Coordinates of C-alpha atoms in Angstrom, one line a residue:
Chain A
M1 CA 0.0 0.0 0.0
L2 CA 1.5 3.3 -1.1
I3 CA -0.9 5.7 0.6
R4 CA -3.0 5.0 3.7
C5 CA -4.9 7.7 5.4
E6 CA -6.8 7.1 8.6
D7 CA -9.2 9.5 10.2
L8 CA -7.6 12.6 8.7
W9 CA -8.7 15.9 10.1
K10 CA -7.6 19.4 9.0
I11 CA -8.9 22.3 10.9
Y12 CA -8.0 25.9 10.1
R13 CA -8.7 28.8 12.4
L14 CA -9.6 32.1 10.6
G15 CA -9.9 34.4 13.5
D16 CA -12.8 33.1 15.6
V17 CA -14.1 31.0 12.9
E18 CA -13.1 27.3 12.8
V19 CA -13.0 25.7 9.3
Q20 CA -13.0 21.9 9.2
A21 CA -11.5 21.2 5.8
L22 CA -11.1 17.5 6.4
R23 CA -13.4 15.6 8.8
G24 CA -12.1 12.1 9.5
L25 CA -11.2 11.1 5.9
H26 CA -10.1 7.6 5.1
L27 CA -8.3 6.7 1.9
S28 CA -6.0 4.1 0.6
I29 CA -4.1 4.1 -2.7
Q30 CA -2.1 1.2 -4.1
Q31 CA 1.1 1.4 -6.0
G32 CA 0.4 1.9 -9.7
E33 CA -3.0 3.3 -9.5
F34 CA -4.2 6.4 -11.5
V35 CA -6.7 8.2 -9.2
A36 CA -8.8 11.2 -10.0
I37 CA -9.9 13.2 -7.0
M38 CA -12.9 15.4 -7.7
G39 CA -15.1 17.7 -5.7
A40 CA -16.5 21.1 -5.5
S41 CA -14.3 24.0 -4.3
G42 CA -14.3 24.0 -0.5
S43 CA -14.8 20.3 -0.4
G44 CA -11.4 19.7 1.1
K45 CA -9.6 18.3 -1.9
S46 CA -6.9 20.9 -1.8
S47 CA -6.3 20.2 1.9
L48 CA -6.1 16.5 1.1
M49 CA -3.6 17.1 -1.8
N50 CA -1.4 19.3 0.4
I51 CA -1.3 16.6 3.1
L52 CA -0.7 13.8 0.5
G53 CA 2.1 15.9 -1.0
C54 CA 3.7 16.4 2.4
L55 CA 3.4 20.1 2.1
D56 CA 1.1 20.2 5.1
Q57 CA 0.4 18.2 8.2
P58 CA -3.0 17.0 9.3
T59 CA -4.4 18.4 12.5
K60 CA -5.4 14.9 13.5
G61 CA -5.1 11.5 12.1
R62 CA -2.4 9.4 10.5
Y63 CA -1.0 9.2 7.0
W64 CA 1.4 6.5 5.9
L65 CA 3.4 7.0 2.7
N66 CA 5.3 3.8 1.8
N67 CA 4.6 2.7 5.4
V68 CA 6.2 5.7 7.0
N69 CA 3.9 7.7 9.3
V70 CA 4.4 11.1 7.7
A71 CA 2.2 12.9 10.1
A72 CA 4.9 12.6 12.7
L73 CA 7.7 14.1 10.7
R74 CA 9.4 17.5 10.9
S75 CA 9.8 20.0 8.1
D76 CA 13.3 18.8 6.9
A77 CA 12.2 15.2 6.8
L78 CA 9.1 16.2 4.9
A79 CA 11.3 18.1 2.4
E80 CA 13.3 15.0 1.9
I81 CA 10.2 12.9 1.3
R82 CA 9.0 15.5 -1.2
N83 CA 12.4 15.4 -2.9
K84 CA 12.7 11.6 -3.2
Q85 CA 9.2 10.2 -3.3
I86 CA 6.8 12.8 -4.7
G87 CA 6.6 14.8 -7.9
F88 CA 4.3 17.8 -8.2
V89 CA 2.5 19.1 -11.3
F90 CA 0.6 22.3 -10.7
Q91 CA -2.2 24.1 -12.5
N92 CA 0.0 27.2 -13.2
F93 CA 3.1 25.1 -14.0
N94 CA 5.2 26.9 -11.3
L95 CA 8.4 26.9 -13.3
I96 CA 11.1 29.2 -12.0
P97 CA 11.1 32.2 -14.2
R98 CA 14.1 33.1 -16.4
T99 CA 15.6 29.7 -15.8
S100 CA 16.0 27.2 -18.6
A101 CA 13.8 24.1 -19.0
L102 CA 16.9 22.0 -18.3
E103 CA 17.7 23.9 -15.1
N104 CA 14.1 23.8 -14.0
T105 CA 14.2 20.0 -14.5
Q106 CA 17.5 19.7 -12.6
L107 CA 16.1 21.5 -9.5
P108 CA 15.0 18.5 -7.4
L109 CA 18.4 16.8 -8.2
F110 CA 20.2 19.9 -7.1
Y111 CA 18.6 19.7 -3.7
R112 CA 19.4 16.1 -3.5
G113 CA 23.1 16.9 -4.0
I114 CA 23.7 14.9 -7.1
P115 CA 26.8 15.9 -9.1
L116 CA 26.2 18.5 -11.8
R117 CA 27.1 16.2 -14.7
E118 CA 24.7 13.5 -13.6
Q119 CA 22.0 16.1 -13.0
R120 CA 22.4 17.1 -16.6
V121 CA 22.1 13.6 -18.0
M122 CA 19.1 12.8 -15.8
A123 CA 17.3 16.0 -16.7
M124 CA 17.9 15.6 -20.4
E125 CA 16.4 12.1 -20.2
A126 CA 13.4 13.4 -18.4
L127 CA 12.8 16.1 -20.9
R128 CA 13.2 13.6 -23.7
R129 CA 10.5 11.5 -22.1
V130 CA 8.0 14.4 -22.2
G131 CA 9.0 15.1 -25.8
L132 CA 10.9 18.3 -25.2
Q133 CA 14.3 17.3 -26.6
G134 CA 15.9 20.2 -28.4
R135 CA 14.2 22.7 -26.1
E136 CA 16.4 22.2 -23.0
R137 CA 17.8 25.8 -23.2
H138 CA 14.5 27.5 -23.7
Y139 CA 13.1 29.7 -21.0
P140 CA 9.6 29.4 -19.7
T141 CA 8.5 32.5 -21.6
Q142 CA 9.7 30.9 -24.8
L143 CA 7.5 27.9 -24.3
S144 CA 3.8 27.4 -24.8
G145 CA 1.5 26.5 -21.9
G146 CA 1.5 22.8 -22.8
Q147 CA 5.3 22.8 -23.2
Q148 CA 5.7 24.5 -19.8
Q149 CA 3.5 21.9 -18.2
R150 CA 5.6 19.2 -19.9
V151 CA 8.7 20.7 -18.3
A152 CA 6.9 20.6 -15.0
I153 CA 6.2 16.9 -15.5
A154 CA 9.8 16.3 -16.5
R155 CA 10.8 18.0 -13.2
A156 CA 8.3 15.9 -11.3
L157 CA 9.5 12.6 -12.7
V158 CA 13.3 13.2 -12.9
T159 CA 13.8 11.9 -9.4
G160 CA 11.8 8.7 -10.1
P161 CA 9.2 9.4 -7.5
S162 CA 6.7 6.7 -6.3
L163 CA 3.9 9.2 -6.4
L164 CA 3.0 12.0 -8.8
L165 CA 0.5 14.6 -7.6
A166 CA -1.1 16.6 -10.3
D167 CA -3.3 19.5 -9.1
E168 CA -5.5 20.6 -12.0
P169 CA -2.7 20.0 -14.5
T170 CA -4.9 21.0 -17.4
G171 CA -6.7 23.8 -15.8
N172 CA -4.8 26.5 -17.7
L173 CA -4.5 24.6 -21.0
D174 CA -6.5 24.4 -24.2
T175 CA -8.1 21.1 -25.2
E176 CA -5.3 19.9 -27.5
S177 CA -2.6 20.6 -24.9
S178 CA -4.7 19.1 -22.2
R179 CA -5.0 15.9 -24.2
E180 CA -1.2 15.8 -24.8
I181 CA -0.5 16.2 -21.1
M182 CA -3.0 13.5 -20.1
I183 CA -1.5 11.2 -22.7
I184 CA 1.9 11.7 -21.0
L185 CA 0.5 11.1 -17.6
D186 CA -1.3 8.0 -18.8
E187 CA 1.9 6.7 -20.4
L188 CA 3.8 7.3 -17.2
N189 CA 1.2 5.3 -15.3
K190 CA 0.8 2.5 -17.8
A191 CA 4.4 2.0 -19.0
H192 CA 6.3 2.9 -15.9
G193 CA 3.8 2.0 -13.2
M194 CA 3.9 5.4 -11.6
T195 CA 1.2 6.1 -9.1
I196 CA -0.7 9.3 -10.2
V197 CA -3.1 11.2 -8.1
L198 CA -4.9 13.8 -10.2
V199 CA -7.2 16.6 -8.9
T200 CA -9.6 17.9 -11.5
H201 CA -13.1 19.2 -11.9
E202 CA -13.3 18.2 -15.6
T203 CA -15.1 14.9 -16.0
D204 CA -13.4 14.2 -19.4
I205 CA -10.0 14.6 -17.8
A206 CA -11.0 12.3 -14.9
T207 CA -11.8 9.6 -17.4
Y208 CA -8.1 9.0 -18.0
A209 CA -7.9 7.7 -14.4
N210 CA -8.8 4.2 -13.3
R211 CA -10.4 5.3 -10.1
E212 CA -12.6 8.2 -9.2
I213 CA -12.8 9.6 -5.7
I214 CA -15.4 12.4 -5.0
I215 CA -14.8 14.4 -1.9
K216 CA -17.5 16.3 -0.1
D217 CA -17.4 18.2 3.2
G218 CA -14.1 16.8 4.1
R219 CA -15.0 13.1 3.5
V220 CA -15.0 10.6 0.7
L221 CA -18.4 10.7 -0.8
L222 CA -17.9 8.3 -3.7
D223 CA -15.0 6.0 -4.5
R224 CA -15.4 3.8 -7.7
N225 CA -13.4 2.1 -10.4
T226 CA -13.9 3.6 -13.8
R227 CA -12.3 0.7 -15.7
A228 CA -13.8 -2.8 -15.6
D229 CA -10.4 -4.4 -15.8
L230 CA -9.4 -2.8 -12.6
Q231 CA -12.5 -3.8 -10.7
Q232 CA -10.6 -6.1 -8.6
L233 CA -8.3 -3.4 -7.3
S234 CA -11.0 -1.3 -5.8
S235 CA -12.8 -4.2 -4.2
E236 CA -9.8 -4.5 -1.9
V237 CA -10.1 -0.9 -0.8
Chain B
M1 CA 27.5 21.0 -0.4
P2 CA 30.3 22.7 -2.3
V3 CA 28.3 22.1 -5.5
F4 CA 25.3 23.7 -3.9
I5 CA 27.3 26.7 -2.8
L6 CA 28.9 27.2 -6.2
L7 CA 25.6 26.9 -8.1
T8 CA 23.9 29.2 -5.6
V9 CA 26.6 31.8 -6.1
W10 CA 26.2 31.4 -9.8
T11 CA 22.4 31.8 -9.5
A12 CA 22.9 34.8 -7.3
L13 CA 25.2 36.5 -9.8
R14 CA 22.7 35.8 -12.6
I15 CA 19.9 37.3 -10.5
L16 CA 22.0 40.4 -9.8
G17 CA 22.9 40.6 -13.5
R18 CA 19.2 40.6 -14.4
N19 CA 18.5 43.6 -12.2
R20 CA 21.8 45.5 -12.9
L21 CA 20.5 48.9 -11.9
R22 CA 18.8 47.7 -8.8
A23 CA 21.9 45.7 -7.7
G24 CA 24.2 48.6 -8.6
L25 CA 22.2 51.0 -6.5
T26 CA 22.0 48.6 -3.6
M27 CA 25.8 48.0 -3.7
L28 CA 26.5 51.7 -3.9
G29 CA 26.4 52.0 -0.1
I30 CA 28.9 49.2 0.3
V31 CA 31.1 50.6 -2.5
I32 CA 31.2 54.0 -0.9
G33 CA 31.7 52.7 2.6
V34 CA 34.6 50.4 1.7
G35 CA 36.1 53.0 -0.6
A36 CA 35.9 55.6 2.1
V37 CA 37.5 53.2 4.7
I38 CA 40.4 52.4 2.4
A39 CA 41.0 56.0 1.2
M40 CA 40.7 57.5 4.7
V41 CA 42.9 54.9 6.4
S42 CA 45.5 55.3 3.7
I43 CA 45.5 59.1 4.1
G44 CA 45.6 58.7 7.9
E45 CA 48.5 56.2 7.8
G46 CA 50.3 58.5 5.4
A47 CA 49.8 61.5 7.7
K48 CA 51.0 59.4 10.7
T49 CA 54.2 58.5 8.9
A50 CA 54.8 62.0 7.8
V51 CA 54.4 63.2 11.4
A52 CA 56.8 60.6 12.6
Q53 CA 59.4 61.7 10.0
R54 CA 59.0 65.4 11.1
V55 CA 59.4 64.5 14.7
A56 CA 62.5 62.7 13.9
S57 CA 63.8 65.8 12.0
M58 CA 63.6 67.8 15.2
G59 CA 65.7 65.3 17.1
T60 CA 63.9 62.6 19.0
N61 CA 66.1 63.0 22.2
V62 CA 65.6 66.7 22.7
I63 CA 64.0 68.1 25.9
L64 CA 62.6 71.6 25.9
I65 CA 62.0 73.4 29.2
F66 CA 59.9 76.6 29.1
P67 CA 59.2 79.0 32.0
G68 CA 55.8 78.1 33.4
A69 CA 52.9 79.5 35.2
T70 CA 53.6 81.1 38.6
T71 CA 51.2 81.9 41.3
T72 CA 51.6 85.1 43.1
G73 CA 49.1 85.8 45.9
G74 CA 46.6 83.6 44.2
V75 CA 47.0 85.2 40.8
R76 CA 48.1 82.7 38.3
G77 CA 50.2 83.8 35.3
G78 CA 49.9 81.8 32.1
Q79 CA 52.7 79.8 30.6
G80 CA 55.8 82.1 30.3
G81 CA 54.0 84.5 32.6
A82 CA 57.2 84.9 34.5
V83 CA 60.8 84.7 33.8
T84 CA 61.8 81.7 35.9
L85 CA 64.5 80.0 33.9
T86 CA 68.1 81.2 33.7
V87 CA 71.4 80.4 32.1
A88 CA 72.5 79.3 35.6
D89 CA 69.6 76.7 35.7
S90 CA 70.8 75.3 32.4
L91 CA 74.4 75.1 33.6
E92 CA 73.4 73.5 36.8
L93 CA 71.3 70.9 35.0
K94 CA 74.3 69.9 32.9
K95 CA 76.5 69.7 36.0
R96 CA 74.1 67.6 38.1
I97 CA 72.5 65.3 35.6
P98 CA 75.0 63.0 34.0
L99 CA 72.3 61.6 31.6
L100 CA 72.2 64.9 29.8
S101 CA 74.8 65.0 27.0
A102 CA 74.3 68.8 26.5
T103 CA 72.2 71.7 27.7
G104 CA 71.6 75.0 25.9
W105 CA 69.5 78.0 26.2
G106 CA 67.9 80.7 24.1
K107 CA 65.4 83.5 23.8
R108 CA 63.7 84.8 20.8
D109 CA 61.5 87.4 19.3
V110 CA 60.2 88.4 15.9
M111 CA 62.3 91.3 14.6
Q112 CA 62.6 93.3 11.4
I113 CA 65.6 92.3 9.4
V114 CA 67.0 94.6 6.7
N115 CA 69.4 93.9 3.8
G116 CA 69.9 96.9 1.5
N117 CA 66.4 97.8 0.3
R118 CA 64.8 94.6 1.3
N119 CA 63.3 93.7 4.7
W120 CA 61.6 90.8 6.4
N121 CA 60.2 90.0 9.8
G122 CA 61.8 86.9 11.0
M123 CA 62.3 85.0 14.2
V124 CA 65.5 86.1 15.8
N125 CA 66.9 83.6 18.3
G126 CA 69.7 84.3 20.7
V127 CA 71.1 80.9 21.6
S128 CA 74.0 79.3 23.4
L129 CA 76.7 77.5 21.5
S130 CA 75.5 74.1 22.5
Y131 CA 72.0 74.8 21.1
L132 CA 73.0 74.3 17.5
T133 CA 74.4 70.8 18.2
I134 CA 71.4 69.8 20.4
R135 CA 68.9 70.7 17.6
E136 CA 71.2 69.2 15.0
W137 CA 71.5 72.2 12.7
S138 CA 74.0 71.9 9.9
F139 CA 75.3 74.4 7.5
A140 CA 74.7 74.9 3.8
S141 CA 77.6 77.4 3.8
G142 CA 79.8 79.1 6.3
G143 CA 79.8 77.8 9.9
P144 CA 78.7 78.4 13.5
F145 CA 79.8 81.1 15.9
T146 CA 82.5 80.5 18.4
Q147 CA 83.0 80.8 22.1
Q148 CA 84.9 84.0 21.3
D149 CA 81.9 85.4 19.5
M150 CA 79.8 84.5 22.6
D151 CA 82.2 86.1 25.1
S152 CA 82.6 89.3 23.1
A153 CA 78.9 89.5 22.2
A154 CA 79.9 89.7 18.6
S155 CA 77.4 90.9 16.0
V156 CA 77.4 87.8 13.9
A157 CA 74.3 85.9 12.5
L158 CA 73.4 82.5 11.1
V159 CA 70.4 82.7 8.7
G160 CA 67.9 80.1 7.6
Q161 CA 66.9 79.4 4.0
T162 CA 63.7 81.3 4.2
I163 CA 65.5 84.4 5.4
V164 CA 68.0 84.0 2.5
D165 CA 65.2 83.7 0.0
N166 CA 63.5 86.9 1.3
L167 CA 66.5 89.1 1.9
F168 CA 68.9 88.3 -0.8
N169 CA 68.7 88.3 -4.6
A170 CA 69.2 85.0 -6.3
G171 CA 72.8 84.2 -6.7
E172 CA 73.9 86.7 -4.0
E173 CA 76.2 85.1 -1.5
P174 CA 74.8 85.7 2.0
V175 CA 77.9 84.7 3.9
G176 CA 80.0 87.8 4.6
S177 CA 77.3 90.3 3.9
I178 CA 75.9 92.7 6.5
I179 CA 72.3 92.7 7.5
R180 CA 70.6 94.9 10.1
I181 CA 68.5 93.4 12.9
K182 CA 66.6 96.2 14.8
N183 CA 69.1 98.6 13.2
V184 CA 72.1 96.8 14.6
P185 CA 74.4 95.6 11.8
F186 CA 75.2 91.9 11.8
R187 CA 77.7 90.0 9.7
V188 CA 76.2 86.8 8.2
I189 CA 78.7 84.0 8.9
G190 CA 76.6 80.9 8.0
V191 CA 73.6 79.7 6.1
L192 CA 71.7 76.8 7.7
S193 CA 70.7 73.7 5.8
P194 CA 66.8 73.7 5.3
K195 CA 64.8 71.6 7.8
G196 CA 61.3 72.2 6.3
Q197 CA 58.1 72.3 8.2
S198 CA 58.0 71.4 11.9
S199 CA 55.5 69.0 13.3
Q200 CA 53.4 72.0 14.3
G201 CA 53.4 73.2 10.8
T202 CA 55.7 76.2 11.3
D203 CA 58.5 77.0 8.9
Q204 CA 61.7 75.9 10.7
D205 CA 63.8 77.8 8.1
D206 CA 62.4 81.2 8.9
I207 CA 65.0 81.7 11.5
I208 CA 68.1 83.7 12.5
F209 CA 70.5 82.6 15.2
I210 CA 72.8 85.1 17.0
P211 CA 74.9 84.6 20.1
F212 CA 72.9 84.6 23.2
T213 CA 75.0 87.3 24.8
T214 CA 74.6 89.5 21.7
A215 CA 70.8 89.1 21.8
E216 CA 70.7 89.9 25.5
R217 CA 72.7 93.0 25.3
K218 CA 72.1 94.5 21.9
V219 CA 68.9 93.2 20.4
L220 CA 66.2 91.5 22.5
G221 CA 66.9 93.1 25.8
T222 CA 66.3 91.4 29.1
Q223 CA 64.5 91.8 32.4
F224 CA 67.6 90.6 34.2
L225 CA 70.9 89.2 32.9
G226 CA 70.8 85.5 32.4
S227 CA 67.0 85.1 32.0
V228 CA 66.2 82.8 29.1
G229 CA 63.1 82.0 27.0
A230 CA 63.8 78.3 27.0
V231 CA 66.3 75.7 28.1
F232 CA 67.2 72.8 25.8
A233 CA 68.8 69.6 26.8
S234 CA 69.5 66.4 25.0
T235 CA 70.3 62.8 26.0
E236 CA 72.6 60.4 24.4
R237 CA 69.9 57.9 23.9
P238 CA 66.2 58.4 23.4
E239 CA 65.4 55.8 26.0
D240 CA 66.9 58.0 28.7
L241 CA 64.5 60.8 28.0
H242 CA 62.0 59.8 30.6
S243 CA 64.4 59.5 33.5
A244 CA 66.2 62.7 32.4
V245 CA 62.9 64.6 32.4
E246 CA 62.2 63.4 36.0
Q247 CA 65.7 64.4 37.2
I248 CA 65.4 67.9 35.5
Q249 CA 62.1 68.4 37.3
E250 CA 63.7 67.5 40.6
V251 CA 66.7 69.7 40.1
L252 CA 64.6 72.7 39.0
R253 CA 62.2 72.4 41.9
Q254 CA 65.1 72.4 44.2
R255 CA 66.7 75.4 42.6
H256 CA 63.5 77.3 42.4
R257 CA 62.7 76.4 46.1
L258 CA 59.3 75.1 45.3
Q259 CA 57.5 73.6 48.4
P260 CA 55.9 70.2 48.0
G261 CA 52.3 70.9 46.8
H262 CA 53.3 73.9 44.8
E263 CA 53.0 73.6 41.0
D264 CA 56.1 73.6 38.8
D265 CA 57.0 77.1 37.6
F266 CA 58.3 75.5 34.4
V267 CA 57.0 73.2 31.7
I268 CA 59.0 70.3 30.3
R269 CA 58.3 69.0 26.8
T270 CA 60.0 66.3 24.7
Q271 CA 59.7 65.9 21.0
V272 CA 58.3 62.4 21.6
E273 CA 55.5 64.0 23.5
I274 CA 54.8 66.5 20.9
G275 CA 54.9 63.8 18.3
K276 CA 52.5 61.8 20.3
V277 CA 50.1 64.6 20.4
Q278 CA 50.3 64.9 16.7
E279 CA 49.9 61.2 16.2
G280 CA 47.0 61.3 18.6
A281 CA 45.4 64.0 16.5
S282 CA 45.8 62.0 13.3
E283 CA 44.5 58.9 15.1
T284 CA 41.5 60.8 16.2
L285 CA 41.0 61.9 12.6
T286 CA 41.4 58.3 11.4
L287 CA 38.9 57.2 14.0
M288 CA 36.4 59.8 13.0
L289 CA 36.7 58.9 9.3
F290 CA 36.4 55.2 10.3
A291 CA 33.2 56.1 12.1
I292 CA 31.9 57.8 9.0
A293 CA 32.9 54.9 6.9
S294 CA 31.2 52.5 9.3
I295 CA 28.0 54.5 9.1
S296 CA 28.0 54.3 5.3
L297 CA 28.7 50.5 5.5
L298 CA 25.7 50.3 7.9
V299 CA 23.6 52.2 5.5
G300 CA 24.8 50.0 2.6
G301 CA 23.9 47.0 4.7
I302 CA 20.5 48.3 5.3
G303 CA 20.1 48.8 1.6
I304 CA 21.0 45.2 1.0
M305 CA 18.6 44.1 3.6
N306 CA 15.8 46.2 2.1
I307 CA 16.4 44.9 -1.5
L308 CA 16.5 41.3 -0.2
L309 CA 13.2 41.8 1.6
V310 CA 11.7 43.0 -1.7
S311 CA 13.3 40.1 -3.4
V312 CA 11.9 37.5 -0.9
T313 CA 8.5 38.9 -1.4
E314 CA 8.8 39.0 -5.2
R315 CA 10.1 35.4 -5.3
T316 CA 7.7 34.0 -2.7
K317 CA 6.2 31.6 -5.3
E318 CA 9.7 30.5 -6.4
I319 CA 10.6 29.8 -2.8
G320 CA 7.4 27.7 -2.6
V321 CA 8.3 25.7 -5.7
R322 CA 11.8 25.1 -4.4
M323 CA 10.4 23.8 -1.2
A324 CA 7.9 21.6 -3.0
V325 CA 10.7 19.9 -5.0
G326 CA 12.6 19.3 -1.8
A327 CA 14.5 22.4 -0.7
K328 CA 15.1 22.3 3.1
R329 CA 14.9 25.4 5.1
R330 CA 18.7 25.6 5.3
H331 CA 18.8 25.6 1.4
I332 CA 16.5 28.6 1.2
L333 CA 18.4 30.3 4.0
A334 CA 21.7 29.7 2.3
Q335 CA 20.4 30.9 -1.0
F336 CA 19.4 34.3 0.2
L337 CA 22.4 34.6 2.5
I338 CA 24.7 33.9 -0.5
E339 CA 22.8 36.4 -2.5
A340 CA 23.4 39.0 0.2
I341 CA 27.1 38.2 0.6
T342 CA 27.6 38.1 -3.2
M343 CA 26.2 41.6 -3.4
S344 CA 28.2 42.9 -0.5
V345 CA 31.4 41.2 -1.7
V346 CA 31.0 42.5 -5.3
G347 CA 30.3 45.9 -3.7
G348 CA 33.3 45.5 -1.4
C349 CA 35.7 44.7 -4.3
L350 CA 34.5 47.7 -6.3
G351 CA 34.9 49.7 -3.1
I352 CA 38.5 48.5 -2.7
V353 CA 39.3 49.6 -6.2
L354 CA 37.6 52.9 -5.6
G355 CA 39.4 53.4 -2.3
I356 CA 42.9 52.7 -3.8
V357 CA 42.1 55.0 -6.8
G358 CA 40.8 57.7 -4.4
A359 CA 43.9 57.5 -2.2
R360 CA 46.2 57.8 -5.2
V361 CA 44.2 60.7 -6.6
T362 CA 44.4 62.4 -3.2
S363 CA 48.2 61.9 -3.2
V364 CA 48.5 63.5 -6.6
I365 CA 46.1 66.3 -6.2
A366 CA 46.5 67.4 -2.6
G367 CA 50.1 66.2 -2.3
W368 CA 49.3 64.2 0.9
P369 CA 51.2 61.1 1.4
T370 CA 49.0 58.0 1.4
I371 CA 49.9 54.5 2.4
I372 CA 47.7 51.6 1.4
L373 CA 48.2 48.7 3.9
P374 CA 47.3 45.2 2.8
N375 CA 45.7 44.9 6.3
T376 CA 43.3 47.7 5.6
V377 CA 42.2 46.1 2.3
A378 CA 41.8 42.7 4.0
T379 CA 39.8 44.3 6.9
A380 CA 37.6 46.2 4.5
F381 CA 36.9 43.0 2.5
A382 CA 36.2 41.0 5.7
F383 CA 33.8 43.8 6.8
S384 CA 31.9 43.7 3.5
I385 CA 31.4 39.9 3.9
A386 CA 30.3 40.5 7.5
V387 CA 27.8 43.2 6.4
G388 CA 26.3 40.9 3.8
L389 CA 26.0 38.1 6.3
F390 CA 24.6 40.3 9.1
F391 CA 22.0 42.1 6.9
G392 CA 21.2 39.1 4.8
L393 CA 20.3 37.0 7.9
Y394 CA 16.9 38.6 8.5
P395 CA 15.5 38.4 5.0
A396 CA 17.0 34.9 4.4
N397 CA 15.5 33.7 7.6
K398 CA 12.2 35.2 6.6
A399 CA 12.3 33.3 3.3
A400 CA 13.3 30.0 5.0
R401 CA 10.5 30.3 7.5
L402 CA 7.8 30.5 4.8
N403 CA 5.2 27.9 4.8
P404 CA 5.4 25.9 1.5
I405 CA 1.7 26.0 0.9
D406 CA 1.3 29.8 1.5
A407 CA 4.4 30.4 -0.6
L408 CA 3.1 28.3 -3.5
R409 CA -0.3 30.0 -3.4
Y410 CA 1.3 33.5 -3.2
E411 CA 0.3 35.7 -6.1

């Protein structure tokens, strides 16, 4: 089991008002799944993604990632987990401006302390996998939205993470670019067995996933397989 | 980690290169601060050395004794307010203090000196024979007066270079000619070698020496025979100055019958002391300039802090991304610290160049001696690193403490 969440609570305090973003959520995701998380805004899906991505800690509850109880870790240990086990793809790409595609892709390796030469080789390979060979020296402003998102995917997969978190990855893209991005994600999942957790509110994007989870009021409202051949997987959940 | 630091320095340089104007303006404070420190300290060191040379030119082992303040019925005269020193005092000192290699005496006044149709007001000194050796005067032409001149109160004079320049035509031989001091004709028997400016800034060559006896009887006049304006003494070795001064004080207090508790009616000065005062003055100057330079370094540092705070805010999202892909707090901290230090070090290097150029230009234009010490440059460089480190710490810490989610969401 890659991800196991038990009784996750996330409570924010805005002045005197207490917001319960997650209310005792349970969730398990196995290695190699392609999960789409859906839900209205305010449903708690962003809070869930932040916790799954080790960017945030739950107020209460436990979260095991690769059998490590993440909820008990401190910020440096979380940074290390993000660096080694998680790749992020964001809606607005979040590339570092005025920095080439290659250097953007190298960034996680840089923080891992890998020698520069090796960083280059690994980043080139990652960019090739997302179909950006020949554009390594381009700056984000010289790339289209779809290309920028592909750089972001290259950056996410360059470390070989066990989990790829994509938060509305097609939210800022046109239909054609969206399709390209989803094909890349699908390929990563199918051919390389990378676990992908995708947050989206577009149903046609969600259809690329094998499993659909709908969050409402901080709990899982619906959890179903969308592919018959994977029926067996979800029955274990 | 070295790879991390190198790449971060490289990134920092690129970021600075992108905002050249902004970085330049930010570094200006450091540039001026470091430049000022180097230029000022160079000038200060130069002045100190020049003072030391001047003091040496006056003879380092010379003791000067002046008549001092006397108190009569509660009324205190100022320095030289009474004539308390005499030729006899000087002779007695020589006799009773073996440390003293020579003592001499003199009195002086500004007098009009005439040669043909030219005149000049110069310092006329009536001095004992030994005075010339104590003060180490040498001759450009001619020679000193003799014991015989002294005994007979002969009308002979030794003139300094400034007097020669002002009383004689170019090419005219002063030795052997007759000049008039307060209408008394004097025969010039020697021209003194130039000594230049004294440590007090007076022209040491604007001077005439005549035998003390002649001065007393024919030119300067006297309150009573044997009263002197100053007593001079010298020791063989400069190290003996201190004990010689103590013994002189003791002998003079005895001779002047001063009760314990009464003030000295004389003042003893040594060239070392005078030099120390001068050095102290130039040290004060250096210290003041150093304070000014420190303030501009401080202002420069605050400039760096300010621009880094702006930078942290501008790049909040970038910080969030870096954290998301695995940057630890110390990575973010190091990144901004290195940026601050890069700025202050680049500024510091420019400042060092500016300071050296400034010192050289001062040397050429104002004619002041300047000395650039490697120590000063090293200290200035170290200071600029320290300024970057100190003022970078707050913004860098602010960046490192950001919450990754808030940073990522920042617009």
